[in-house]
Short mmCIF file of C-alpha atoms and ligand atoms in Angstrom, two decimals:
data_model
loop_
_atom_site.label_atom_id
_atom_site.label_comp_id
_atom_site.label_asym_id
_atom_site.label_seq_id
_atom_site.Cartn_x
_atom_site.Cartn_y
_atom_site.Cartn_z
CA MET M 1 48.49 122.63 73.71
CA GLU M 2 51.61 123.08 71.57
CA GLU M 3 52.44 125.97 73.88
CA TYR M 4 52.35 123.59 76.85
CA ALA M 5 54.97 121.41 75.26
CA LYS M 6 57.24 124.37 74.74
CA ARG M 7 56.78 125.76 78.23
CA VAL M 8 57.67 122.45 79.79
CA HIS M 9 61.34 123.10 79.22
CA ASP M 10 61.24 126.86 79.32
CA PRO M 11 63.75 127.72 82.09
CA TYR M 12 61.88 130.96 82.79
CA PHE M 13 58.61 129.15 83.37
CA GLN M 14 58.31 128.00 86.98
CA PRO M 15 55.94 125.06 87.01
CA GLN M 16 54.73 123.26 90.10
CA ILE M 17 57.39 120.62 90.67
CA ALA M 18 56.80 117.84 93.13
CA THR M 19 59.80 117.25 95.35
CA SER M 20 57.85 115.16 97.82
CA LYS M 21 54.78 112.98 97.61
CA PRO M 22 51.67 115.13 97.06
CA SER M 23 49.22 115.05 99.96
CA ASN M 24 46.19 115.30 97.72
CA ASP M 25 44.99 111.88 96.61
CA SER M 26 42.94 112.97 93.62
CA MET M 27 44.05 112.10 90.06
CA SER M 28 43.57 115.74 89.06
CA ASN M 29 47.24 116.37 89.99
CA ARG M 30 49.16 117.21 86.88
CA VAL M 31 52.70 118.44 87.26
CA TRP M 32 54.92 119.98 84.62
CA VAL M 33 58.52 118.95 84.74
CA PRO M 34 60.86 121.34 82.95
CA GLY M 35 63.50 118.72 82.10
CA PRO M 36 63.45 114.92 81.85
CA VAL M 37 61.60 112.57 84.18
CA ILE M 38 63.96 109.79 85.28
CA VAL M 39 62.22 106.56 86.27
CA GLY M 40 64.27 104.72 88.91
CA ALA M 41 66.81 105.89 91.52
CA GLY M 42 69.32 103.06 91.23
CA PRO M 43 72.92 103.71 90.15
CA SER M 44 71.69 104.45 86.58
CA GLY M 45 69.06 107.02 87.59
CA LEU M 46 71.54 108.73 89.92
CA ALA M 47 74.34 108.71 87.32
CA VAL M 48 72.28 110.32 84.57
CA ALA M 49 70.83 112.83 87.04
CA ALA M 50 74.34 113.88 88.14
CA CYS M 51 75.43 114.31 84.51
CA LEU M 52 72.33 116.39 83.75
CA LYS M 53 72.95 118.54 86.81
CA ASN M 54 76.50 119.06 85.60
CA GLN M 55 75.10 120.31 82.28
CA GLY M 56 72.58 122.61 83.99
CA VAL M 57 69.50 120.64 82.95
CA PRO M 58 66.76 120.19 85.60
CA PHE M 59 65.05 116.80 86.09
CA LEU M 60 62.80 114.82 88.37
CA ILE M 61 63.57 111.28 89.62
CA LEU M 62 60.68 108.95 90.50
CA GLU M 63 61.48 105.87 92.61
CA ARG M 64 59.06 103.13 93.67
CA SER M 65 60.85 102.26 96.91
CA ARG M 66 61.76 104.42 99.90
CA CYS M 67 65.48 104.67 99.29
CA ILE M 68 68.06 105.08 96.56
CA ALA M 69 69.63 101.92 95.04
CA SER M 70 66.89 99.67 96.40
CA LEU M 71 68.31 96.61 94.60
CA TRP M 72 71.55 96.98 96.54
CA GLN M 73 69.97 98.12 99.83
CA ILE M 74 67.12 95.63 100.04
CA LYS M 75 67.58 92.73 97.63
CA THR M 76 71.20 91.67 98.04
CA TYR M 77 72.99 89.35 100.45
CA ASP M 78 75.36 90.42 103.22
CA ARG M 79 78.65 89.09 101.83
CA LEU M 80 78.22 90.75 98.41
CA CYS M 81 81.12 92.74 96.99
CA LEU M 82 81.46 94.31 93.57
CA HIS M 83 82.88 91.54 91.41
CA LEU M 84 84.61 93.81 88.94
CA PRO M 85 87.42 96.11 90.13
CA LYS M 86 86.25 99.49 91.36
CA GLN M 87 87.54 101.47 88.36
CA PHE M 88 84.95 99.66 86.18
CA CYS M 89 82.08 100.32 88.60
CA GLN M 90 82.36 103.99 89.50
CA LEU M 91 79.77 106.45 88.26
CA PRO M 92 80.65 109.54 86.20
CA LEU M 93 82.08 112.66 87.86
CA LEU M 94 82.93 111.05 91.22
CA PRO M 95 85.64 108.39 91.61
CA PHE M 96 85.52 105.90 94.47
CA PRO M 97 87.45 107.00 97.56
CA LYS M 98 91.14 106.06 97.32
CA ASP M 99 91.02 103.94 100.47
CA PHE M 100 88.31 101.64 99.06
CA PRO M 101 89.60 98.13 98.27
CA THR M 102 89.74 96.84 94.68
CA TYR M 103 86.39 95.07 95.18
CA PRO M 104 84.32 97.35 97.44
CA THR M 105 81.82 95.71 99.78
CA LYS M 106 78.10 96.25 99.38
CA GLN M 107 78.17 98.66 102.37
CA GLN M 108 81.02 100.66 100.83
CA PHE M 109 79.27 100.79 97.47
CA LEU M 110 76.09 102.00 99.18
CA ALA M 111 78.02 104.64 101.16
CA TYR M 112 79.50 105.83 97.85
CA LEU M 113 76.03 106.07 96.28
CA GLU M 114 74.65 108.00 99.30
CA ASP M 115 77.60 110.35 98.98
CA TYR M 116 76.99 110.65 95.24
CA ALA M 117 73.34 111.63 95.79
CA ARG M 118 74.36 114.13 98.49
CA LYS M 119 77.14 115.69 96.42
CA PHE M 120 74.90 116.29 93.40
CA ASP M 121 71.91 117.14 95.61
CA LEU M 122 69.78 114.41 94.04
CA LYS M 123 66.40 114.14 95.77
CA PRO M 124 64.21 111.49 94.19
CA VAL M 125 60.49 111.38 94.84
CA PHE M 126 60.27 108.11 96.80
CA ASP M 127 57.43 105.64 97.26
CA THR M 128 56.24 106.51 93.77
CA VAL M 129 55.65 103.71 91.28
CA VAL M 130 55.39 104.72 87.65
CA VAL M 131 52.38 102.75 86.46
CA LYS M 132 52.16 104.12 82.94
CA ALA M 133 54.11 106.34 80.55
CA GLU M 134 52.79 107.26 77.14
CA TYR M 135 53.59 109.74 74.45
CA ASP M 136 51.02 112.39 73.63
CA GLY M 137 51.82 113.07 69.98
CA GLY M 138 49.29 115.91 69.76
CA CYS M 139 51.08 117.95 72.42
CA GLY M 140 54.55 116.55 71.84
CA VAL M 141 54.92 115.52 75.49
CA TRP M 142 55.23 112.40 77.63
CA ARG M 143 52.62 111.67 80.28
CA VAL M 144 54.19 109.73 83.13
CA LYS M 145 51.55 108.43 85.50
CA THR M 146 51.88 107.39 89.11
CA LYS M 147 48.91 106.46 91.30
CA VAL M 148 48.21 110.07 92.24
CA VAL M 149 50.08 112.37 89.88
CA GLU M 150 50.54 112.73 86.15
CA TYR M 151 53.95 114.20 85.32
CA VAL M 152 54.19 115.87 81.94
CA CYS M 153 57.58 116.29 80.33
CA ARG M 154 59.45 116.31 77.04
CA TRP M 155 61.95 113.60 77.88
CA VAL M 156 61.66 110.27 79.71
CA ILE M 157 64.74 108.38 80.87
CA VAL M 158 64.06 104.74 81.69
CA ALA M 159 66.37 103.70 84.55
CA THR M 160 64.37 100.85 86.06
CA GLY M 161 67.13 98.31 85.44
CA GLU M 162 67.74 94.83 84.11
CA ASN M 163 66.89 93.39 87.53
CA ALA M 164 63.54 95.07 88.20
CA GLU M 165 61.54 91.90 88.97
CA GLU M 166 62.51 88.46 90.22
CA VAL M 167 62.23 85.49 87.86
CA VAL M 168 60.28 82.77 89.70
CA PRO M 169 59.98 79.65 87.52
CA LYS M 170 56.95 77.39 87.65
CA ILE M 171 58.12 73.97 88.81
CA GLU M 172 55.77 71.01 88.94
CA GLY M 173 54.75 70.23 92.52
CA MET M 174 55.85 73.63 93.84
CA ASN M 175 52.72 73.96 95.99
CA GLU M 176 53.28 70.56 97.56
CA PHE M 177 56.82 71.24 98.78
CA ILE M 178 56.48 71.91 102.51
CA GLY M 179 59.75 73.78 103.11
CA PRO M 180 60.35 77.43 102.25
CA ILE M 181 61.02 78.37 98.62
CA VAL M 182 62.73 81.78 98.48
CA HIS M 183 64.35 83.87 95.77
CA THR M 184 67.96 85.03 96.26
CA SER M 185 66.63 88.62 96.47
CA LEU M 186 65.40 87.69 99.97
CA TYR M 187 68.56 85.81 100.99
CA LYS M 188 70.82 87.63 103.46
CA SER M 189 73.14 84.93 104.82
CA GLY M 190 73.39 81.22 105.57
CA GLU M 191 73.08 81.86 109.30
CA CYS M 192 69.54 80.51 109.60
CA PHE M 193 70.30 77.44 107.43
CA GLU M 194 72.84 75.67 109.66
CA ASN M 195 72.66 71.89 109.11
CA LYS M 196 69.80 72.33 106.63
CA LYS M 197 69.78 70.65 103.24
CA VAL M 198 69.37 73.51 100.80
CA LEU M 199 68.80 73.24 97.06
CA VAL M 200 70.00 76.28 95.13
CA VAL M 201 68.36 76.49 91.69
CA GLY M 202 70.38 78.38 89.07
CA CYS M 203 74.09 78.92 88.74
CA GLY M 204 74.71 82.50 87.75
CA ASN M 205 76.90 84.60 90.03
CA SER M 206 74.13 84.69 92.70
CA GLY M 207 73.58 80.92 92.87
CA MET M 208 77.29 80.17 92.96
CA GLU M 209 78.02 82.67 95.72
CA VAL M 210 74.98 81.74 97.82
CA CYS M 211 76.18 78.11 97.76
CA LEU M 212 79.57 79.20 99.08
CA ASP M 213 77.92 81.31 101.78
CA LEU M 214 75.78 78.33 102.82
CA CYS M 215 78.91 76.18 103.16
CA ASN M 216 80.51 78.83 105.35
CA TYR M 217 77.50 78.62 107.71
CA ASN M 218 77.61 74.81 107.84
CA ALA M 219 74.52 74.28 105.74
CA ARG M 220 74.49 71.44 103.16
CA PRO M 221 73.92 73.03 99.75
CA SER M 222 73.28 71.40 96.36
CA LEU M 223 73.23 73.31 93.09
CA VAL M 224 70.97 72.84 90.07
CA VAL M 225 72.83 73.49 86.81
CA ARG M 226 70.48 72.99 83.87
CA ASP M 227 72.62 74.44 81.10
CA SER M 228 76.22 75.10 80.13
CA LEU M 229 78.12 78.01 81.68
CA HIS M 230 81.53 79.63 81.82
CA VAL M 231 83.31 79.90 85.13
CA LEU M 232 86.43 82.06 85.20
CA PRO M 233 88.78 82.84 88.08
CA GLN M 234 88.14 86.36 89.39
CA GLU M 235 91.83 87.17 88.93
CA MET M 236 94.60 85.94 86.61
CA LEU M 237 98.32 86.70 86.89
CA GLY M 238 97.60 89.13 89.71
CA ARG M 239 95.17 91.15 87.60
CA SER M 240 91.37 91.06 87.50
CA THR M 241 90.11 88.77 84.72
CA PHE M 242 87.77 91.55 83.62
CA GLY M 243 90.56 94.16 83.47
CA LEU M 244 92.85 91.75 81.67
CA SER M 245 90.08 90.97 79.16
CA MET M 246 89.50 94.67 78.45
CA TRP M 247 93.23 95.17 77.92
CA LEU M 248 93.57 92.14 75.62
CA LEU M 249 90.54 93.28 73.60
CA LYS M 250 92.49 96.39 72.60
CA TRP M 251 94.95 94.17 70.73
CA PHE M 252 93.13 90.98 69.75
CA PRO M 253 89.72 89.96 68.40
CA VAL M 254 87.24 88.58 70.92
CA GLN M 255 87.72 84.94 69.84
CA VAL M 256 91.45 85.15 70.48
CA VAL M 257 90.92 86.77 73.89
CA ASP M 258 88.41 84.03 74.74
CA ARG M 259 90.98 81.35 73.86
CA ILE M 260 93.54 83.02 76.12
CA LEU M 261 91.00 83.27 78.96
CA LEU M 262 89.96 79.63 78.58
CA LEU M 263 93.55 78.42 78.47
CA ALA M 264 94.48 80.39 81.59
CA SER M 265 91.28 79.22 83.33
CA HIS M 266 92.04 75.61 82.50
CA PHE M 267 95.48 76.03 83.96
CA MET M 268 94.18 77.70 87.14
CA ILE M 269 90.86 75.98 87.91
CA GLY M 270 91.07 72.82 85.81
CA ASP M 271 88.38 71.21 83.69
CA THR M 272 85.02 72.50 84.97
CA ASP M 273 83.14 69.92 82.82
CA ARG M 274 84.36 67.27 85.25
CA LEU M 275 82.52 69.09 88.06
CA GLY M 276 79.23 69.05 86.14
CA LEU M 277 79.70 72.60 84.87
CA ASN M 278 79.93 72.17 81.10
CA ARG M 279 81.36 75.02 79.09
CA PRO M 280 79.34 76.51 76.21
CA LYS M 281 80.80 76.10 72.71
CA ILE M 282 81.06 79.88 72.34
CA GLY M 283 83.73 81.61 74.46
CA PRO M 284 82.87 83.69 77.57
CA LEU M 285 83.24 87.21 76.15
CA GLU M 286 81.69 86.39 72.78
CA LEU M 287 78.75 84.76 74.58
CA LYS M 288 78.39 87.82 76.81
CA ASN M 289 78.31 90.01 73.69
CA ILE M 290 75.79 87.82 71.87
CA SER M 291 73.42 86.86 74.68
CA GLY M 292 74.31 89.00 77.71
CA LYS M 293 74.99 85.84 79.75
CA THR M 294 77.58 86.86 82.34
CA PRO M 295 80.42 84.42 83.01
CA VAL M 296 80.58 83.35 86.63
CA LEU M 297 83.60 84.83 88.38
CA ASP M 298 84.64 82.23 90.91
CA VAL M 299 85.13 83.47 94.45
CA GLY M 300 85.70 80.05 96.04
CA THR M 301 82.65 77.97 95.09
CA LEU M 302 84.53 75.68 92.70
CA ALA M 303 86.78 74.44 95.50
CA LYS M 304 83.66 73.50 97.50
CA ILE M 305 82.20 71.62 94.53
CA ARG M 306 85.51 69.85 94.04
CA SER M 307 85.64 68.85 97.72
CA GLY M 308 82.08 67.51 97.55
CA ASP M 309 80.68 70.10 99.99
CA ILE M 310 78.37 71.25 97.20
CA LYS M 311 76.64 68.61 95.06
CA VAL M 312 75.65 69.40 91.50
CA TYR M 313 72.37 68.25 89.88
CA ARG M 314 71.34 68.57 86.24
CA GLY M 315 67.79 69.91 86.41
CA ILE M 316 64.59 69.56 88.41
CA LYS M 317 61.77 67.36 87.14
CA LYS M 318 59.30 67.91 89.96
CA LEU M 319 58.86 68.61 93.65
CA ALA M 320 56.86 66.69 96.23
CA CYS M 321 56.28 67.07 99.98
CA ASN M 322 59.96 67.13 101.04
CA THR M 323 61.70 65.62 98.04
CA VAL M 324 63.00 66.81 94.72
CA GLU M 325 63.04 64.57 91.66
CA PHE M 326 65.75 65.47 89.15
CA VAL M 327 65.68 65.02 85.36
CA ASP M 328 68.07 62.06 85.58
CA GLY M 329 65.65 60.23 87.92
CA LYS M 330 67.60 60.86 91.15
CA MET M 331 65.48 61.73 94.22
CA GLU M 332 66.73 63.67 97.23
CA LYS M 333 65.21 65.23 100.37
CA PHE M 334 65.63 68.98 100.97
CA ASP M 335 64.57 71.38 103.74
CA VAL M 336 64.71 74.59 101.73
CA ILE M 337 64.83 75.70 98.09
CA ILE M 338 66.56 78.93 97.08
CA LEU M 339 65.75 80.23 93.62
CA ALA M 340 68.84 81.86 92.14
CA THR M 341 66.95 82.16 88.87
CA GLY M 342 67.72 85.79 88.10
CA TYR M 343 65.72 88.86 87.19
CA ARG M 344 63.87 90.54 84.35
CA SER M 345 63.05 94.02 83.11
CA ASN M 346 59.59 95.46 83.91
CA VAL M 347 59.56 98.13 81.19
CA THR M 348 56.78 96.59 79.09
CA THR M 349 54.40 96.64 82.06
CA TRP M 350 54.37 100.44 82.33
CA LEU M 351 55.92 101.97 79.18
CA LYS M 352 53.00 101.97 76.78
CA ASP M 353 54.79 103.58 73.89
CA THR M 354 58.20 101.98 73.54
CA LYS M 355 59.00 103.88 70.32
CA ASP M 356 60.83 100.78 69.12
CA LEU M 357 63.55 101.47 71.70
CA PHE M 358 62.45 98.52 73.83
CA SER M 359 61.39 95.07 72.72
CA GLU M 360 57.82 94.11 73.70
CA LYS M 361 59.17 90.61 74.27
CA ASP M 362 61.65 91.13 77.09
CA GLY M 363 61.69 94.87 77.90
CA PHE M 364 65.30 95.28 76.76
CA PRO M 365 66.52 97.62 74.01
CA THR M 366 66.01 96.14 70.55
CA LYS M 367 69.42 97.33 69.39
CA PRO M 368 72.56 95.88 70.97
CA PHE M 369 75.21 97.91 72.79
CA PRO M 370 76.48 100.59 72.03
CA GLU M 371 73.14 101.44 70.37
CA GLY M 372 69.97 101.14 72.40
CA TRP M 373 70.23 104.22 74.61
CA LYS M 374 68.13 106.59 72.52
CA GLY M 375 64.68 106.22 71.01
CA ASP M 376 62.34 108.65 69.28
CA CYS M 377 60.37 111.52 70.77
CA GLY M 378 62.65 112.09 73.77
CA LEU M 379 62.77 108.53 75.09
CA TYR M 380 66.05 107.23 76.56
CA ALA M 381 67.28 104.02 78.21
CA ILE M 382 70.10 103.75 80.74
CA GLY M 383 71.48 100.60 82.36
CA PHE M 384 70.20 98.04 79.85
CA THR M 385 73.53 97.28 78.18
CA LYS M 386 74.16 93.94 79.94
CA ARG M 387 77.49 95.44 80.89
CA GLY M 388 76.76 96.32 84.50
CA LEU M 389 77.80 99.64 86.01
CA PHE M 390 80.40 100.11 83.30
CA GLY M 391 77.56 100.33 80.73
CA THR M 392 75.60 102.66 83.01
CA SER M 393 78.40 105.24 83.02
CA ILE M 394 78.66 105.23 79.23
CA ASP M 395 74.88 105.64 78.84
CA ALA M 396 74.70 108.43 81.45
CA THR M 397 77.26 110.62 79.71
CA ARG M 398 75.72 110.12 76.27
CA ILE M 399 72.15 110.79 77.39
CA ALA M 400 73.01 113.91 79.39
CA GLU M 401 74.99 115.38 76.49
CA ASP M 402 72.19 114.64 74.05
CA ILE M 403 69.48 116.20 76.20
CA ALA M 404 71.68 119.17 77.16
CA ARG M 405 72.16 119.92 73.45
CA GLN M 406 68.41 120.05 72.89
CA TRP M 407 67.88 121.98 76.11
CA THR M 408 70.41 124.67 75.14
CA THR M 409 69.06 125.03 71.60
CA ASP M 410 65.49 125.35 72.87
CA THR M 411 66.49 127.80 75.59
CA LYS M 412 68.29 130.03 73.07
CA HIS M 413 65.26 129.87 70.82
CA LEU M 414 62.90 130.83 73.63
CA LYS M 415 65.16 133.70 74.71
CA SER M 416 65.23 135.07 71.18
CA LEU M 417 61.43 134.93 71.06
CA ARG M 418 61.24 136.87 74.29
CA HIS M 419 63.92 139.43 73.34
CA PRO M 420 63.76 139.69 69.53
CA PRO M 421 66.97 141.14 68.08
CA LEU M 422 66.61 144.84 67.42
C1 FAD I 501 73.36 90.61 93.33
C2 FAD I 501 73.81 91.56 92.26
C3 FAD I 501 75.15 91.96 92.20
C4 FAD I 501 75.60 92.79 91.18
N1 FAD I 501 76.92 93.13 91.13
C5 FAD I 501 77.39 93.92 90.15
C6 FAD I 501 78.77 94.29 90.08
O1 FAD I 501 79.57 93.89 90.92
N2 FAD I 501 79.19 95.10 89.09
C7 FAD I 501 78.32 95.55 88.14
O2 FAD I 501 78.74 96.29 87.26
N3 FAD I 501 77.01 95.22 88.18
C8 FAD I 501 76.53 94.41 89.15
N4 FAD I 501 75.20 94.06 89.18
C9 FAD I 501 74.30 94.52 88.10
C10 FAD I 501 73.35 95.65 88.56
O3 FAD I 501 72.42 95.67 87.57
C11 FAD I 501 74.03 96.98 88.75
O4 FAD I 501 74.95 96.91 89.80
C12 FAD I 501 73.12 98.16 89.11
O5 FAD I 501 72.33 97.91 90.24
C13 FAD I 501 72.26 98.59 87.97
O6 FAD I 501 71.70 99.83 88.29
P1 FAD I 501 70.31 100.32 87.68
O7 FAD I 501 70.07 101.67 88.29
O8 FAD I 501 70.36 100.21 86.21
O9 FAD I 501 69.23 99.28 88.19
P2 FAD I 501 68.71 99.04 89.67
O10 FAD I 501 69.84 99.07 90.62
O11 FAD I 501 67.88 97.81 89.62
O12 FAD I 501 67.77 100.30 89.96
C14 FAD I 501 66.52 100.48 89.33
C15 FAD I 501 65.59 101.27 90.25
O13 FAD I 501 64.35 101.49 89.56
C16 FAD I 501 63.28 101.34 90.48
N5 FAD I 501 62.07 101.01 89.72
C17 FAD I 501 61.80 99.89 89.02
N6 FAD I 501 60.58 99.96 88.44
C18 FAD I 501 60.06 101.18 88.79
C19 FAD I 501 58.84 101.85 88.49
N7 FAD I 501 57.91 101.29 87.70
N8 FAD I 501 58.64 103.07 89.01
C20 FAD I 501 59.58 103.66 89.80
N9 FAD I 501 60.76 103.07 90.11
C21 FAD I 501 61.00 101.85 89.60
C22 FAD I 501 63.76 100.21 91.39
O14 FAD I 501 63.07 100.22 92.63
C23 FAD I 501 65.26 100.49 91.51
O15 FAD I 501 65.55 101.27 92.65
C24 FAD I 501 74.70 93.25 90.21
C25 FAD I 501 73.36 92.86 90.27
C26 FAD I 501 72.91 92.03 91.28
C27 FAD I 501 71.48 91.59 91.31
N1 NDP I 502 78.93 91.37 92.33
C1 NDP I 502 78.74 90.10 92.36
O1 NDP I 502 79.56 89.40 92.91
C2 NDP I 502 77.50 89.51 91.80
C3 NDP I 502 76.95 89.93 90.61
N2 NDP I 502 75.76 89.43 90.16
C4 NDP I 502 75.17 89.94 88.89
O2 NDP I 502 73.77 90.11 89.09
C5 NDP I 502 73.05 89.78 87.92
C6 NDP I 502 72.02 88.70 88.22
O3 NDP I 502 72.69 87.50 88.56
P1 NDP I 502 71.90 86.19 89.00
O4 NDP I 502 70.96 86.56 90.08
O5 NDP I 502 72.89 85.13 89.25
O6 NDP I 502 71.01 85.85 87.73
P2 NDP I 502 71.44 85.25 86.29
O7 NDP I 502 70.34 85.60 85.37
O8 NDP I 502 72.81 85.65 85.95
O9 NDP I 502 71.43 83.68 86.52
C7 NDP I 502 70.24 82.96 86.69
C8 NDP I 502 70.55 81.49 86.57
O10 NDP I 502 69.37 80.77 86.86
C9 NDP I 502 69.21 79.74 85.89
N3 NDP I 502 67.79 79.40 85.82
C10 NDP I 502 66.75 80.19 85.50
N4 NDP I 502 65.60 79.50 85.58
C11 NDP I 502 65.92 78.23 85.94
C12 NDP I 502 65.19 77.04 86.16
N5 NDP I 502 63.87 77.02 86.03
N6 NDP I 502 65.85 75.92 86.49
C13 NDP I 502 67.20 75.93 86.63
N7 NDP I 502 67.96 77.02 86.44
C14 NDP I 502 67.32 78.16 86.10
C15 NDP I 502 69.77 80.34 84.62
O11 NDP I 502 70.12 79.30 83.78
P3 NDP I 502 70.09 79.42 82.17
O12 NDP I 502 71.39 80.03 81.84
O13 NDP I 502 69.95 78.02 81.75
O14 NDP I 502 68.90 80.27 81.82
C16 NDP I 502 70.99 81.08 85.18
O15 NDP I 502 72.08 80.21 85.32
C17 NDP I 502 74.11 89.33 86.91
O16 NDP I 502 74.42 90.41 86.13
C18 NDP I 502 75.28 88.94 87.78
O17 NDP I 502 76.51 89.03 87.13
C19 NDP I 502 75.11 88.50 90.89
C20 NDP I 502 75.61 88.03 92.07
C21 NDP I 502 76.89 88.45 92.57
O1 3IO I 503 77.66 92.10 86.62
C1 3IO I 503 77.33 91.89 85.47
O2 3IO I 503 76.49 91.10 85.14
C2 3IO I 503 77.91 92.62 84.36
O3 3IO I 503 77.27 92.75 83.36
C3 3IO I 503 79.33 93.08 84.44
C4 3IO I 503 80.17 91.94 84.12
C5 3IO I 503 80.57 91.02 84.99
N1 3IO I 503 81.38 90.13 84.37
C6 3IO I 503 81.51 90.48 83.09
C7 3IO I 503 82.21 89.90 82.06
C8 3IO I 503 82.14 90.45 80.81
C9 3IO I 503 81.38 91.59 80.63
C10 3IO I 503 80.68 92.19 81.67
C11 3IO I 503 80.75 91.61 82.90
#
C-alpha cells in the first residue's frame, strides 16, 4: 500500500483520471489523482488550480454544482458589483481587463472567471458533491469520497468557501407567517416586490444593499439591526476606503487608521447611531481583524434610512400570521421577509479528519490569517481568511508553491530510483 501512495504523484504513472462524471454507478470506482484534489470551483479553487498549472503540478477539481463560481452565478442578486476596487479582487496570473470599471459588475466578474478557467484550461468535474474526505494514515493518502467515486490523492485543498451554506435562523412563529420567507441567496431584484412591505433581517452588506434595491423598485423595506455595526462610505477623498485603509496601514497602527476612518466617516455620512445603526466600541479594521465582521460599505442605503424610506427595527421577538413583533414591543404587518442573515462554512460536514487545520466548531481555520492555509498530511485551506478575494490570491500562491516544492522533490527522487546514478 505504501507503493500506492508513492505512485499517486509519480508523473510517469498514468492513473485513470476522471475528467467527467463516471457513468458507472457502483461504489467500486476508485480513482488515483496524481496531484491534489481541489474541493470547490469558486474563485479560490480556480485560483489555486491556475497557480498549480503554472508550476506544472496536475490536479483535479470537484464541484457540487454545474458551473464554476456557483455562489456568484446562482446565489447573488442582479445589481451586485465587487465592493472593493478591482486591483484587490483579481486572481493571480491574470489581471482584470483594462476596460473594466473600478468596481466590476457581477456579469463582468463572471466573464473574467470564465476567461480565467479557459485560459488555464481548468475543467472541474461538475455535479459532484464531496461527501467525505479522510486521511488514510496507513497508506499516507487522502480518500475523497463522492456519491459514486473515491478519489485517492496525497494532497487535499479545501476551497468550499466561507459562504457554502445559508444561515437560516429559527424565529418563533416562523411556521405561522403566511408570506414568503426567503434568504438573500434567492433574491434577484426588487421587481416582484413593488408596493410590498418587506422586512429585511440582518444588516451586513447583503441586507443593506437589498434594502436599497427594494427602494429602487418602489417596495417598502424595513431593516432589522440586532447588533452594532460599522458603516463606512465606499470612497473617501476620491479614493476607495479599502485602498486608503491599506495605504494608511503601511504607516500607522490599526487603531490610528480606524480613528482616521471614523473621523472621515463622521464628516461624510454623519452620526450613524442616530439612524439606529450603533457603532461597535472597537474600530472597523480592528474588528475585522479580530472577528472577521466586515464593515458595511455604503452604496446609498444610508440616505434612504435618513429619508425614512427604510425603517430600522432593533430585533425580532416573534412572528405571527402576517405580523412581526419586535423586541421593543412594536408590532407591524409585513408581506414578505428576506433573511440577509449570512452564510457559514460546511467543512465539518464532510472533512472527517481536520488535522487541526479547521475548527470543529465553525469549520474555519483555527489559526488566524496569515496562518491557517496549511495543515498536516497534505491538507490545505484556501479562501477562509475573512479577507475576500484578496485573501484568496495570497493563499493560492502560497499553497501552489508549497505543493510544487514537494512535487519536484518527490519527482526527482522517483527519477533517481528509476535511473540510479552509474
Ligand atoms: C453577495 C456576495 C458578494 C461578495 N462580494 C465580494 C467582493 O466584492 N469582494 C470580495 O473580495 N469578496 C466578496 N465576497 C466574498 C466571497 O466569499 C468571494 O467573492 C468568493 O466567492 C470566495 O470564493 P471561494 O471560491 O472561496 O468560495 P465560493 O465562491 O463560495 O466557492 C466555493 C465552491 O465550492 C463548492 N462546494 C461547496 N461545498 C462543496 C462540496 N462539499 N463538494 C463540492 N463542491 C463544494 C460550491 O458549490 C462553490 O462553487 C462576496 C460574497 C457574497 C456572498
Ligand atoms: N460586493 C458586495 O457589494 C457585497 C459583498 N458581500 C459580502 O458577502 C459576505 C456575506 O455578507 P452578508 O450576506 O451580508 O452576511 P453577513 O454575515 O456579513 O451579515 C449577516 C447579518 O445578519 C445578521 N443576523 C444573523 N442572524 C440574525 C438574526 N437571527 N436576527 C437578526 N440579524 C441576524 C448578522 O448580525 P450579527 O452581526 O448580530 O450577527 C449580520 O449583520 C460578506 O463577506 C460581505 O462583505 C455581501 C453583499 C454585497
Ligand atoms: O467582502 C468581504 O467580506 C471581504 O472580506 C473583503 C472586505 C470588504 N471590506 C473589507 C474591509 C476590511 C477588510 C476586508 C474587507
